[in-house]
Short mmCIF file of C-alpha atoms and ligand atoms in Angstrom, two decimals:
data_model
loop_
_atom_site.label_atom_id
_atom_site.label_comp_id
_atom_site.label_asym_id
_atom_site.label_seq_id
_atom_site.Cartn_x
_atom_site.Cartn_y
_atom_site.Cartn_z
CA MET A 1 22.12 -9.72 13.27
CA ALA A 2 24.14 -11.50 15.98
CA ASP A 3 22.99 -14.99 16.94
CA LYS A 4 22.82 -14.42 20.70
CA LYS A 5 20.56 -17.33 21.69
CA THR A 6 19.25 -20.65 20.44
CA ALA A 7 15.72 -22.04 20.60
CA ASN A 8 15.74 -25.75 21.42
CA LEU A 9 12.86 -27.68 19.87
CA MET A 10 12.02 -31.28 20.73
CA ILE A 11 10.34 -33.25 17.90
CA GLY A 12 9.78 -36.76 19.26
CA ASP A 13 13.22 -37.88 20.46
CA ALA A 14 15.02 -35.44 18.17
CA GLU A 15 16.21 -32.10 19.58
CA VAL A 16 17.04 -29.27 17.22
CA GLY A 17 18.71 -25.99 18.09
CA LEU A 18 17.34 -23.05 16.07
CA PRO A 19 19.31 -19.78 16.06
CA ILE A 20 17.51 -16.73 17.46
CA LEU A 21 18.24 -13.61 15.42
CA THR A 22 18.14 -10.17 17.02
CA PRO A 23 16.72 -7.20 15.05
CA THR A 24 17.51 -3.50 15.43
CA ALA A 25 13.98 -3.11 16.84
CA GLY A 26 11.03 -5.45 17.35
CA PRO A 27 10.75 -9.07 18.48
CA ASP A 28 13.54 -11.64 18.15
CA VAL A 29 13.22 -14.06 15.23
CA VAL A 30 13.67 -17.84 15.36
CA ASP A 31 15.58 -18.87 12.24
CA ILE A 32 13.83 -22.04 10.99
CA ARG A 33 15.54 -22.26 7.59
CA LYS A 34 17.23 -25.56 8.48
CA LEU A 35 14.27 -27.04 10.36
CA TYR A 36 12.89 -29.27 7.58
CA GLY A 37 16.36 -30.48 6.63
CA GLN A 38 17.16 -31.37 10.25
CA VAL A 39 13.92 -32.89 11.55
CA GLY A 40 11.63 -33.23 8.50
CA VAL A 41 8.81 -30.98 9.66
CA PHE A 42 7.33 -27.74 8.28
CA THR A 43 5.96 -24.83 10.29
CA TYR A 44 2.35 -23.75 9.75
CA ASP A 45 1.26 -20.10 9.74
CA PRO A 46 -1.52 -19.19 7.24
CA GLY A 47 -1.66 -15.39 6.91
CA PHE A 48 1.88 -15.12 8.31
CA THR A 49 0.68 -13.84 11.69
CA SER A 50 3.96 -14.94 13.34
CA THR A 51 6.27 -15.39 10.36
CA ALA A 52 8.95 -13.08 8.97
CA SER A 53 9.41 -13.55 5.22
CA CYS A 54 12.64 -11.58 4.94
CA ASP A 55 15.00 -9.22 6.69
CA SER A 56 14.67 -5.58 5.68
CA THR A 57 16.24 -2.21 6.43
CA ILE A 58 13.47 -0.06 4.98
CA THR A 59 10.43 0.33 7.28
CA TYR A 60 9.65 -0.59 10.86
CA ILE A 61 6.27 -0.72 12.62
CA ASP A 62 5.72 -1.09 16.37
CA GLY A 63 2.04 -2.07 16.50
CA ASP A 64 1.73 -1.71 20.27
CA GLU A 65 3.34 1.73 20.42
CA GLY A 66 1.77 3.01 17.19
CA GLU A 67 5.21 3.71 15.70
CA LEU A 68 6.07 3.79 11.98
CA TRP A 69 9.61 4.57 10.78
CA TYR A 70 10.89 4.97 7.21
CA ARG A 71 14.62 4.16 7.41
CA GLY A 72 14.45 5.02 11.13
CA TYR A 73 12.68 8.38 10.74
CA PRO A 74 9.22 8.56 12.47
CA ILE A 75 6.34 9.09 10.05
CA GLU A 76 5.03 12.07 12.03
CA GLN A 77 8.30 13.97 11.47
CA LEU A 78 8.44 13.08 7.77
CA ALA A 79 4.79 14.05 7.25
CA GLU A 80 5.43 17.41 8.90
CA LYS A 81 8.93 18.30 7.70
CA SER A 82 9.65 16.34 4.51
CA HIS A 83 7.91 15.94 1.17
CA TYR A 84 7.09 12.94 -0.97
CA LEU A 85 10.01 12.97 -3.42
CA GLU A 86 12.46 13.41 -0.56
CA VAL A 87 10.77 10.44 1.17
CA CYS A 88 11.10 8.50 -2.10
CA TYR A 89 14.85 9.19 -2.09
CA LEU A 90 15.06 8.11 1.57
CA LEU A 91 13.17 4.85 0.96
CA LEU A 92 15.16 4.02 -2.19
CA TYR A 93 18.69 4.93 -1.04
CA GLY A 94 18.48 4.70 2.76
CA GLU A 95 19.52 8.24 3.72
CA LEU A 96 18.03 11.73 3.48
CA PRO A 97 19.52 13.50 0.42
CA ASP A 98 21.63 16.64 0.56
CA ALA A 99 20.47 19.60 -1.54
CA GLU A 100 22.38 18.51 -4.66
CA GLN A 101 21.21 14.89 -4.42
CA LEU A 102 17.60 15.99 -3.92
CA THR A 103 17.65 18.35 -6.91
CA ASP A 104 19.21 15.67 -9.12
CA PHE A 105 16.62 13.08 -8.01
CA GLU A 106 13.69 15.45 -8.53
CA ASN A 107 15.01 16.34 -12.00
CA ARG A 108 15.38 12.66 -12.93
CA VAL A 109 11.81 11.90 -11.83
CA THR A 110 10.39 15.04 -13.48
CA SER A 111 12.01 14.21 -16.81
CA HIS A 112 10.26 10.83 -16.90
CA THR A 113 6.67 11.95 -16.15
CA MET A 114 5.33 11.52 -19.71
CA VAL A 115 4.24 8.09 -20.94
CA HIS A 116 4.88 6.61 -24.40
CA GLU A 117 2.31 8.18 -26.75
CA GLN A 118 1.19 4.70 -27.87
CA MET A 119 -0.17 4.22 -24.32
CA HIS A 120 -2.96 6.62 -25.19
CA ASN A 121 -4.16 4.02 -27.72
CA PHE A 122 -3.72 1.26 -25.15
CA PHE A 123 -6.10 3.08 -22.81
CA ARG A 124 -8.72 3.32 -25.57
CA GLY A 125 -9.10 -0.46 -25.51
CA PHE A 126 -10.77 -0.28 -22.09
CA ARG A 127 -14.45 0.46 -21.47
CA ARG A 128 -14.95 3.97 -20.13
CA ASP A 129 -16.74 2.58 -17.08
CA ALA A 130 -13.86 0.28 -16.13
CA HIS A 131 -12.70 0.79 -12.52
CA PRO A 132 -9.51 2.90 -12.61
CA MET A 133 -7.73 0.15 -10.65
CA ALA A 134 -8.51 -2.28 -13.48
CA THR A 135 -6.95 0.06 -16.04
CA MET A 136 -3.97 0.73 -13.78
CA VAL A 137 -3.24 -2.99 -13.36
CA GLY A 138 -3.43 -3.40 -17.14
CA VAL A 139 -1.43 -0.34 -18.10
CA VAL A 140 1.34 -0.79 -15.52
CA GLY A 141 1.68 -4.46 -16.49
CA ALA A 142 1.90 -3.35 -20.11
CA MET A 143 4.78 -0.96 -19.34
CA SER A 144 7.15 -3.89 -19.96
CA ALA A 145 5.86 -3.83 -23.55
CA PHE A 146 6.71 -0.14 -23.87
CA TYR A 147 9.89 0.09 -21.81
CA HIS A 148 11.63 -3.19 -22.56
CA ASP A 149 14.99 -1.36 -22.37
CA SER A 150 14.64 -1.37 -18.55
CA THR A 151 13.44 -4.89 -17.84
CA ASP A 152 16.76 -6.71 -17.35
CA ILE A 153 16.77 -7.10 -13.58
CA THR A 154 20.41 -8.27 -13.58
CA ASP A 155 21.52 -4.83 -14.79
CA PRO A 156 21.66 -2.31 -11.89
CA TRP A 157 21.34 0.58 -14.34
CA GLN A 158 18.16 -0.85 -15.87
CA ARG A 159 16.77 -1.48 -12.37
CA GLU A 160 17.41 2.18 -11.56
CA VAL A 161 15.80 3.42 -14.80
CA ALA A 162 12.73 1.21 -14.26
CA SER A 163 12.42 2.51 -10.67
CA ILE A 164 12.53 6.15 -11.75
CA ARG A 165 10.11 5.50 -14.62
CA LEU A 166 7.57 3.88 -12.28
CA ILE A 167 7.75 6.64 -9.66
CA ALA A 168 7.49 9.29 -12.36
CA LYS A 169 4.78 7.72 -14.49
CA LEU A 170 2.35 6.28 -11.94
CA PRO A 171 0.71 9.69 -11.26
CA THR A 172 0.39 10.25 -15.01
CA ILE A 173 -1.17 6.79 -15.48
CA ALA A 174 -3.50 7.24 -12.48
CA ALA A 175 -4.61 10.64 -13.79
CA MET A 176 -5.13 9.14 -17.27
CA ALA A 177 -7.24 6.35 -15.73
CA TYR A 178 -9.37 9.00 -14.03
CA LYS A 179 -9.72 11.22 -17.11
CA TYR A 180 -10.56 8.20 -19.27
CA SER A 181 -13.29 7.11 -16.82
CA ILE A 182 -15.00 10.53 -16.97
CA GLY A 183 -14.65 10.99 -20.73
CA GLN A 184 -12.28 13.92 -20.53
CA PRO A 185 -9.06 14.28 -22.57
CA PHE A 186 -5.75 13.25 -21.04
CA VAL A 187 -3.75 16.13 -19.59
CA TYR A 188 0.01 16.07 -20.08
CA PRO A 189 2.32 16.52 -17.08
CA GLN A 190 3.77 20.02 -16.65
CA ASN A 191 7.37 19.73 -15.54
CA GLU A 192 7.48 23.11 -13.85
CA LEU A 193 4.97 21.78 -11.28
CA ASP A 194 5.98 19.74 -8.23
CA TYR A 195 4.93 16.12 -7.97
CA ALA A 196 1.63 16.53 -6.09
CA THR A 197 0.64 19.72 -7.93
CA ASN A 198 1.33 17.99 -11.24
CA PHE A 199 -0.91 15.08 -10.27
CA LEU A 200 -3.80 17.33 -9.23
CA HIS A 201 -3.33 19.40 -12.40
CA MET A 202 -3.46 16.25 -14.60
CA CYS A 203 -6.64 15.15 -12.78
CA PHE A 204 -8.60 18.37 -12.57
CA SER A 205 -7.48 20.70 -15.37
CA VAL A 206 -9.20 20.71 -18.77
CA PRO A 207 -7.81 22.09 -22.07
CA ALA A 208 -10.66 24.58 -22.27
CA GLU A 209 -9.49 26.79 -19.43
CA LYS A 210 -6.55 27.66 -17.21
CA TYR A 211 -6.44 25.71 -13.96
CA THR A 212 -4.35 26.60 -10.92
CA VAL A 213 -3.87 24.06 -8.13
CA ASP A 214 -4.34 25.41 -4.59
CA PRO A 215 -0.90 25.01 -2.91
CA ALA A 216 -2.58 24.00 0.37
CA LEU A 217 -4.39 21.15 -1.40
CA ALA A 218 -1.16 20.12 -3.12
CA LYS A 219 0.53 20.02 0.29
CA ALA A 220 -2.28 17.84 1.68
CA MET A 221 -2.00 15.56 -1.38
CA ASP A 222 1.77 15.32 -0.94
CA ARG A 223 1.27 14.39 2.73
CA ILE A 224 -1.16 11.63 1.75
CA PHE A 225 1.44 10.26 -0.68
CA THR A 226 4.03 10.26 2.14
CA LEU A 227 1.71 8.53 4.63
CA HIS A 228 1.09 5.69 2.16
CA ALA A 229 4.63 5.31 0.80
CA ASP A 230 5.67 2.07 2.53
CA HIS A 231 4.54 -0.26 5.31
CA GLU A 232 6.81 -3.29 5.87
CA GLN A 233 5.69 -6.65 4.42
CA ASN A 234 1.97 -5.97 3.92
CA ALA A 235 0.00 -8.11 1.46
CA SER A 236 0.79 -6.09 -1.67
CA THR A 237 4.47 -5.65 -0.81
CA SER A 238 4.75 -9.38 -0.15
CA THR A 239 3.10 -9.93 -3.55
CA VAL A 240 5.70 -7.72 -5.22
CA ARG A 241 8.53 -9.56 -3.44
CA LEU A 242 7.14 -12.97 -4.37
CA ALA A 243 6.66 -11.96 -8.01
CA GLY A 244 10.15 -10.45 -8.06
CA SER A 245 11.70 -13.60 -6.56
CA SER A 246 10.91 -15.45 -9.81
CA GLY A 247 12.87 -12.84 -11.79
CA ALA A 248 9.78 -11.18 -13.27
CA ASN A 249 10.39 -7.68 -14.62
CA PRO A 250 9.72 -4.72 -12.29
CA PHE A 251 6.65 -3.52 -14.22
CA ALA A 252 5.00 -6.94 -13.88
CA CYS A 253 5.86 -7.02 -10.16
CA ILE A 254 4.36 -3.59 -9.49
CA ALA A 255 1.25 -4.53 -11.49
CA ALA A 256 0.91 -7.58 -9.23
CA GLY A 257 1.19 -5.30 -6.19
CA ILE A 258 -1.53 -3.02 -7.58
CA ALA A 259 -3.81 -6.02 -8.13
CA CYS A 260 -3.34 -7.19 -4.55
CA LEU A 261 -3.76 -3.70 -3.07
CA TRP A 262 -7.19 -3.46 -4.73
CA GLY A 263 -8.76 -5.90 -2.26
CA PRO A 264 -11.19 -4.31 0.28
CA ALA A 265 -9.28 -5.88 3.18
CA HIS A 266 -6.18 -3.95 2.03
CA GLY A 267 -5.89 -0.79 -0.05
CA GLY A 268 -9.45 -1.07 -1.31
CA ALA A 269 -10.58 -0.28 2.24
CA ASN A 270 -10.33 3.49 1.66
CA GLN A 271 -13.07 3.27 -0.98
CA ALA A 272 -15.06 0.76 1.12
CA SER A 273 -14.67 2.91 4.25
CA LEU A 274 -16.12 6.05 2.66
CA GLU A 275 -18.93 4.05 1.07
CA MET A 276 -19.64 2.57 4.52
CA LEU A 277 -19.73 6.03 6.13
CA ARG A 278 -22.14 7.17 3.42
CA GLN A 279 -24.26 4.02 3.99
CA ILE A 280 -24.41 4.78 7.73
CA GLY A 281 -25.47 8.28 6.70
CA SER A 282 -26.04 9.85 10.10
CA VAL A 283 -24.81 9.64 13.68
CA GLU A 284 -28.18 8.16 14.73
CA ASN A 285 -27.57 5.05 12.60
CA ILE A 286 -24.15 4.26 14.12
CA PRO A 287 -25.36 1.88 16.88
CA GLU A 288 -27.05 -0.37 14.27
CA TYR A 289 -23.81 -0.72 12.32
CA ILE A 290 -21.71 -1.21 15.46
CA ALA A 291 -24.05 -4.10 16.35
CA ARG A 292 -23.67 -5.57 12.85
CA ALA A 293 -19.88 -5.33 13.08
CA LYS A 294 -20.01 -7.37 16.30
CA ASP A 295 -22.45 -9.95 14.95
CA LYS A 296 -20.51 -13.07 13.96
CA GLU A 297 -23.36 -14.05 11.63
CA ASP A 298 -23.16 -10.72 9.81
CA PRO A 299 -20.28 -10.37 7.29
CA PHE A 300 -20.35 -6.57 7.80
CA ARG A 301 -17.07 -5.13 9.08
CA LEU A 302 -16.20 -1.56 9.97
CA MET A 303 -14.05 -0.71 6.95
CA GLY A 304 -11.09 1.46 7.86
CA PHE A 305 -10.90 -0.21 11.28
CA GLY A 306 -8.48 -2.83 12.51
CA HIS A 307 -5.01 -3.81 11.44
CA ARG A 308 -2.82 -6.90 11.52
CA VAL A 309 0.04 -5.03 13.16
CA TYR A 310 -1.31 -1.89 14.83
CA LYS A 311 -2.98 -2.97 18.07
CA ASN A 312 -3.18 0.58 19.29
CA PHE A 313 -3.58 3.53 16.93
CA ASP A 314 -2.28 3.76 13.36
CA PRO A 315 0.00 6.84 13.45
CA ARG A 316 -0.97 7.58 9.85
CA ALA A 317 -4.64 7.78 10.83
CA LYS A 318 -3.80 10.44 13.42
CA VAL A 319 -2.03 12.61 10.85
CA MET A 320 -4.77 11.94 8.30
CA LYS A 321 -7.48 13.00 10.77
CA GLU A 322 -5.69 16.33 11.41
CA SER A 323 -5.31 16.78 7.66
CA ALA A 324 -9.02 16.10 7.12
CA ASP A 325 -9.92 18.95 9.46
CA GLU A 326 -7.45 21.29 7.68
CA VAL A 327 -8.57 20.42 4.13
CA LEU A 328 -12.30 20.62 4.88
CA ASP A 329 -11.76 23.93 6.64
CA LEU A 330 -9.71 25.22 3.71
CA LEU A 331 -12.44 24.18 1.28
CA GLY A 332 -15.09 25.74 3.49
CA VAL A 333 -16.73 22.35 3.88
CA HIS A 334 -18.18 22.61 7.37
CA ASP A 335 -20.49 20.11 9.07
CA ASN A 336 -19.50 17.46 6.53
CA PRO A 337 -21.93 14.64 7.48
CA THR A 338 -19.46 11.95 6.50
CA LEU A 339 -16.73 13.44 8.73
CA GLN A 340 -19.24 13.83 11.56
CA VAL A 341 -20.23 10.17 11.25
CA ALA A 342 -16.52 9.16 11.07
CA LYS A 343 -15.57 11.10 14.22
CA GLU A 344 -18.58 9.85 16.19
CA LEU A 345 -17.99 6.28 14.98
CA GLU A 346 -14.37 6.46 16.10
CA LYS A 347 -15.41 7.89 19.48
CA ILE A 348 -18.03 5.18 20.07
CA ALA A 349 -15.73 2.38 18.91
CA ARG A 350 -12.95 3.55 21.22
CA GLU A 351 -15.33 3.21 24.19
CA ASP A 352 -16.90 -0.10 23.11
CA ASP A 353 -15.55 -3.26 24.78
CA TYR A 354 -15.72 -5.29 21.54
CA PHE A 355 -13.42 -2.95 19.66
CA VAL A 356 -11.20 -2.22 22.64
CA SER A 357 -10.79 -5.94 23.45
CA LYS A 358 -10.00 -6.76 19.82
CA LYS A 359 -7.77 -3.68 19.56
CA LEU A 360 -9.65 -2.32 16.57
CA TYR A 361 -8.79 1.30 15.87
CA PRO A 362 -9.06 3.48 12.76
CA ASN A 363 -6.34 2.68 10.23
CA VAL A 364 -4.87 4.75 7.41
CA ASP A 365 -7.94 4.15 5.26
CA PHE A 366 -10.52 5.53 7.68
CA TYR A 367 -10.03 9.28 7.14
CA SER A 368 -8.21 9.36 3.79
CA GLY A 369 -11.41 9.00 1.77
CA ILE A 370 -12.96 12.04 3.44
CA ILE A 371 -10.05 14.22 2.32
CA LEU A 372 -9.95 12.78 -1.19
CA GLU A 373 -13.70 13.20 -1.63
CA ALA A 374 -13.43 16.84 -0.46
CA MET A 375 -10.66 17.38 -3.02
CA GLY A 376 -13.07 16.25 -5.77
CA PHE A 377 -12.03 12.63 -6.33
CA PRO A 378 -14.69 9.93 -6.82
CA THR A 379 -14.37 6.92 -4.47
CA SER A 380 -13.07 4.85 -7.41
CA MET A 381 -9.91 6.97 -7.41
CA PHE A 382 -9.06 6.40 -3.75
CA THR A 383 -7.20 3.11 -4.20
CA PRO A 384 -5.39 4.28 -7.38
CA ILE A 385 -4.01 7.15 -5.26
CA PHE A 386 -2.93 4.65 -2.60
CA ALA A 387 -1.27 2.58 -5.37
CA LEU A 388 0.68 5.50 -6.84
CA SER A 389 1.82 6.49 -3.33
CA ARG A 390 2.92 2.94 -2.47
CA THR A 391 4.81 2.38 -5.74
CA VAL A 392 8.04 3.74 -4.22
CA GLY A 393 7.70 1.36 -1.25
CA TRP A 394 7.12 -1.60 -3.52
CA ILE A 395 10.15 -0.62 -5.62
CA ALA A 396 12.41 -0.09 -2.59
CA GLN A 397 11.42 -3.51 -1.22
CA TRP A 398 11.82 -5.13 -4.66
CA LYS A 399 15.29 -3.59 -5.11
CA GLU A 400 16.31 -4.75 -1.62
CA MET A 401 15.24 -8.30 -2.46
CA ILE A 402 16.73 -8.36 -5.97
CA SER A 403 20.12 -7.09 -4.78
CA ASP A 404 20.29 -9.69 -1.98
CA PRO A 405 23.00 -12.19 -3.04
CA GLN A 406 21.09 -14.91 -1.17
CA ILE A 407 17.88 -14.30 -3.16
CA LYS A 408 15.73 -17.45 -3.50
CA ILE A 409 12.42 -17.92 -5.28
CA GLY A 410 9.58 -17.76 -2.75
CA ARG A 411 7.86 -21.12 -2.55
CA PRO A 412 5.82 -21.78 0.66
CA ARG A 413 5.09 -25.38 1.71
CA GLN A 414 1.66 -26.60 2.89
CA LEU A 415 -0.21 -28.83 5.30
CA TYR A 416 -1.84 -31.32 2.90
CA VAL A 417 -5.22 -32.48 4.20
CA GLY A 418 -6.61 -33.81 0.91
CA ALA A 419 -7.33 -37.39 -0.19
CA ASP A 420 -4.76 -40.10 0.52
CA LYS A 421 -3.16 -41.88 -2.50
CA ARG A 422 -5.82 -43.92 -4.39
CA ASP A 423 -6.28 -45.66 -7.79
CA TYR A 424 -8.24 -44.33 -10.75
CA VAL A 425 -11.85 -45.61 -10.99
CA ASP A 426 -13.24 -46.27 -14.49
CA LEU A 427 -16.39 -44.41 -15.40
CA ASP A 428 -18.44 -47.64 -15.51
CA ASN A 429 -17.48 -48.38 -11.91
CA ARG A 430 -18.32 -44.97 -10.32
C1 SDX B 1 -4.33 -1.65 4.95
O1 SDX B 1 -0.78 -4.80 6.36
C2 SDX B 1 -0.71 -3.51 6.20
O2 SDX B 1 0.18 -2.90 6.65
C3 SDX B 1 -1.85 -2.91 5.35
C4 SDX B 1 -1.86 -1.40 5.27
C5 SDX B 1 -0.68 -0.88 4.45
O3 SDX B 1 -0.34 0.30 4.63
O4 SDX B 1 -0.18 -1.65 3.58
O5 SDX B 1 -1.84 -0.84 6.57
C6 SDX B 1 -3.11 -0.89 4.54
O6 SDX B 1 -4.66 -2.62 4.31
C7 SDX B 1 -5.05 -1.23 6.21
C8 SDX B 1 -6.23 -2.21 6.56
C9 SDX B 1 -7.43 -1.82 5.68
N1 SDX B 1 -8.48 -2.81 5.79
C10 SDX B 1 -9.68 -2.51 6.43
O7 SDX B 1 -9.90 -1.46 7.00
C11 SDX B 1 -10.72 -3.61 6.30
C12 SDX B 1 -11.38 -3.85 7.68
N2 SDX B 1 -10.34 -4.45 8.54
C13 SDX B 1 -10.28 -5.89 8.61
O8 SDX B 1 -10.74 -6.61 7.54
C14 SDX B 1 -9.10 -6.41 9.41
O9 SDX B 1 -8.99 -5.66 10.52
C15 SDX B 1 -7.75 -6.48 8.72
C16 SDX B 1 -7.82 -7.23 7.43
C17 SDX B 1 -7.22 -5.12 8.47
C18 SDX B 1 -6.80 -7.22 9.69
O10 SDX B 1 -7.23 -8.53 9.74
P1 SDX B 1 -6.51 -9.59 10.73
O11 SDX B 1 -5.29 -9.03 11.33
O12 SDX B 1 -6.39 -10.86 9.98
O13 SDX B 1 -7.51 -9.69 11.92
P2 SDX B 1 -8.77 -10.61 11.91
O14 SDX B 1 -9.49 -10.47 10.61
O15 SDX B 1 -8.35 -11.96 12.35
O16 SDX B 1 -9.66 -9.92 13.02
C19 SDX B 1 -9.36 -10.14 14.41
C20 SDX B 1 -10.71 -10.05 15.08
C21 SDX B 1 -11.77 -10.96 14.42
O17 SDX B 1 -12.69 -11.33 15.43
P3 SDX B 1 -12.50 -12.83 16.07
O18 SDX B 1 -12.52 -13.82 14.92
O19 SDX B 1 -11.16 -12.78 16.80
O20 SDX B 1 -13.70 -12.97 16.99
O21 SDX B 1 -11.24 -8.72 14.97
C22 SDX B 1 -12.44 -8.73 14.19
C23 SDX B 1 -12.49 -10.06 13.44
O22 SDX B 1 -13.84 -10.46 13.23
N3 SDX B 1 -12.31 -7.61 13.25
C24 SDX B 1 -13.27 -6.73 12.98
C25 SDX B 1 -12.68 -5.83 12.08
N4 SDX B 1 -11.41 -6.18 11.84
C26 SDX B 1 -11.18 -7.29 12.57
N5 SDX B 1 -14.55 -6.64 13.39
C27 SDX B 1 -15.25 -5.58 12.89
N6 SDX B 1 -14.77 -4.66 12.02
C28 SDX B 1 -13.48 -4.75 11.60
N7 SDX B 1 -12.98 -3.84 10.76
#
């Protein structure tokens, strides 16, 4: 990034020149790394609304134009023409693979899909009614206890093995979390199946009978994985980077990302969005909920709406909406009340001044739940599916950070507004 300009900042009588860095795309960045050293002040930006935490070559979002690129390739093209493991290769290594590279990568992932058999016992320590996200956080964090031969982050080979293991095993772990929650036996991965088909087979087959996954559903599942694969420095990715900056092992970092994703303001919104649509129940009830969403005194928010970056439409939501129509049609689910409420809610919100003025549009979580529910997943499995899809993005971002020679532990400063220095008061004098 060439330093083409300088921002001059006056602090009292002191003037400081801050380099302005120019990205490939997006707004210029004022480099404030030397600010405190030069003039003794911090910057203040809770929630990082105007602050870049790193430079990255992986994903780019233009919130005004509704653009999302993985390594420069628009998400719409990847969703239509690529498939998830090819997108994984692209995110991890920066370029689309040739036929030989793709086959080798798919074989490496496929040969790591099983988990250590002792993990079956580990699962049995959880209550059956535990939320699958709770078991996923626990099990993925525990992977460093099962795969300690790939936890040395200074060894590029171990970093690569850990990355492949995580991409390969997350669907198996997510499916195990689901099976465990419904009291059914775990289903082993079948290596002759592709990634998405394997996941659906592990979730929905039972030992008592043969189960064949509908290729059209597998394609829709694979597209959902692709749409969720990465998304710049969102909350969970920033969590993974911050955990990784301390030198924590990759399994612990991904477990931290899963924990953060679970929040309803983030990846948990797909579960919350479908539950909201069910709560609204019918098109007639929409105005009441729109009014609640606008009411400052009411904590209710339209889940699946709004985004920190997208101030137009979320390109993933557009693809997801098309996919919802296809999947429901394929499954013969017509007049789905939840989809009807979702489409009418989107229509009303797009015409309502409150949502238009605040640039609140459906995000990736608004339609995904409708597809996943139609496929047979309970709402509790929506965020685990988001987590397994995003694992490759977290790993790509973690690898980018770890291999940066200038890596520093992340340690934000603060604006202290607590008590001034004071002396201890004995109990008798309080
Ligand atoms: C994901 O960062 C990523 O990239 C995340 C993600 C990814 O792929 O990693 O895209 C995945 O997390 C998508 C977002 C899923 N979350 C939801 O759908 C939950 C509902 N949405 C909101 O909670 C909210 O929109 C956020 C959290 C998504 C964004 O919050 P911001 O950017 O901090 O915006 P804000 O909360 O400051 O809201 C701005 C204004 C506020 O009104 P004012 O205080 O300015 O008067 O818009 C209002 C908010 O009250 N608002 C909403 C709203 N979202 C924001 N009002 C009603 N319903 C909503 N959904």
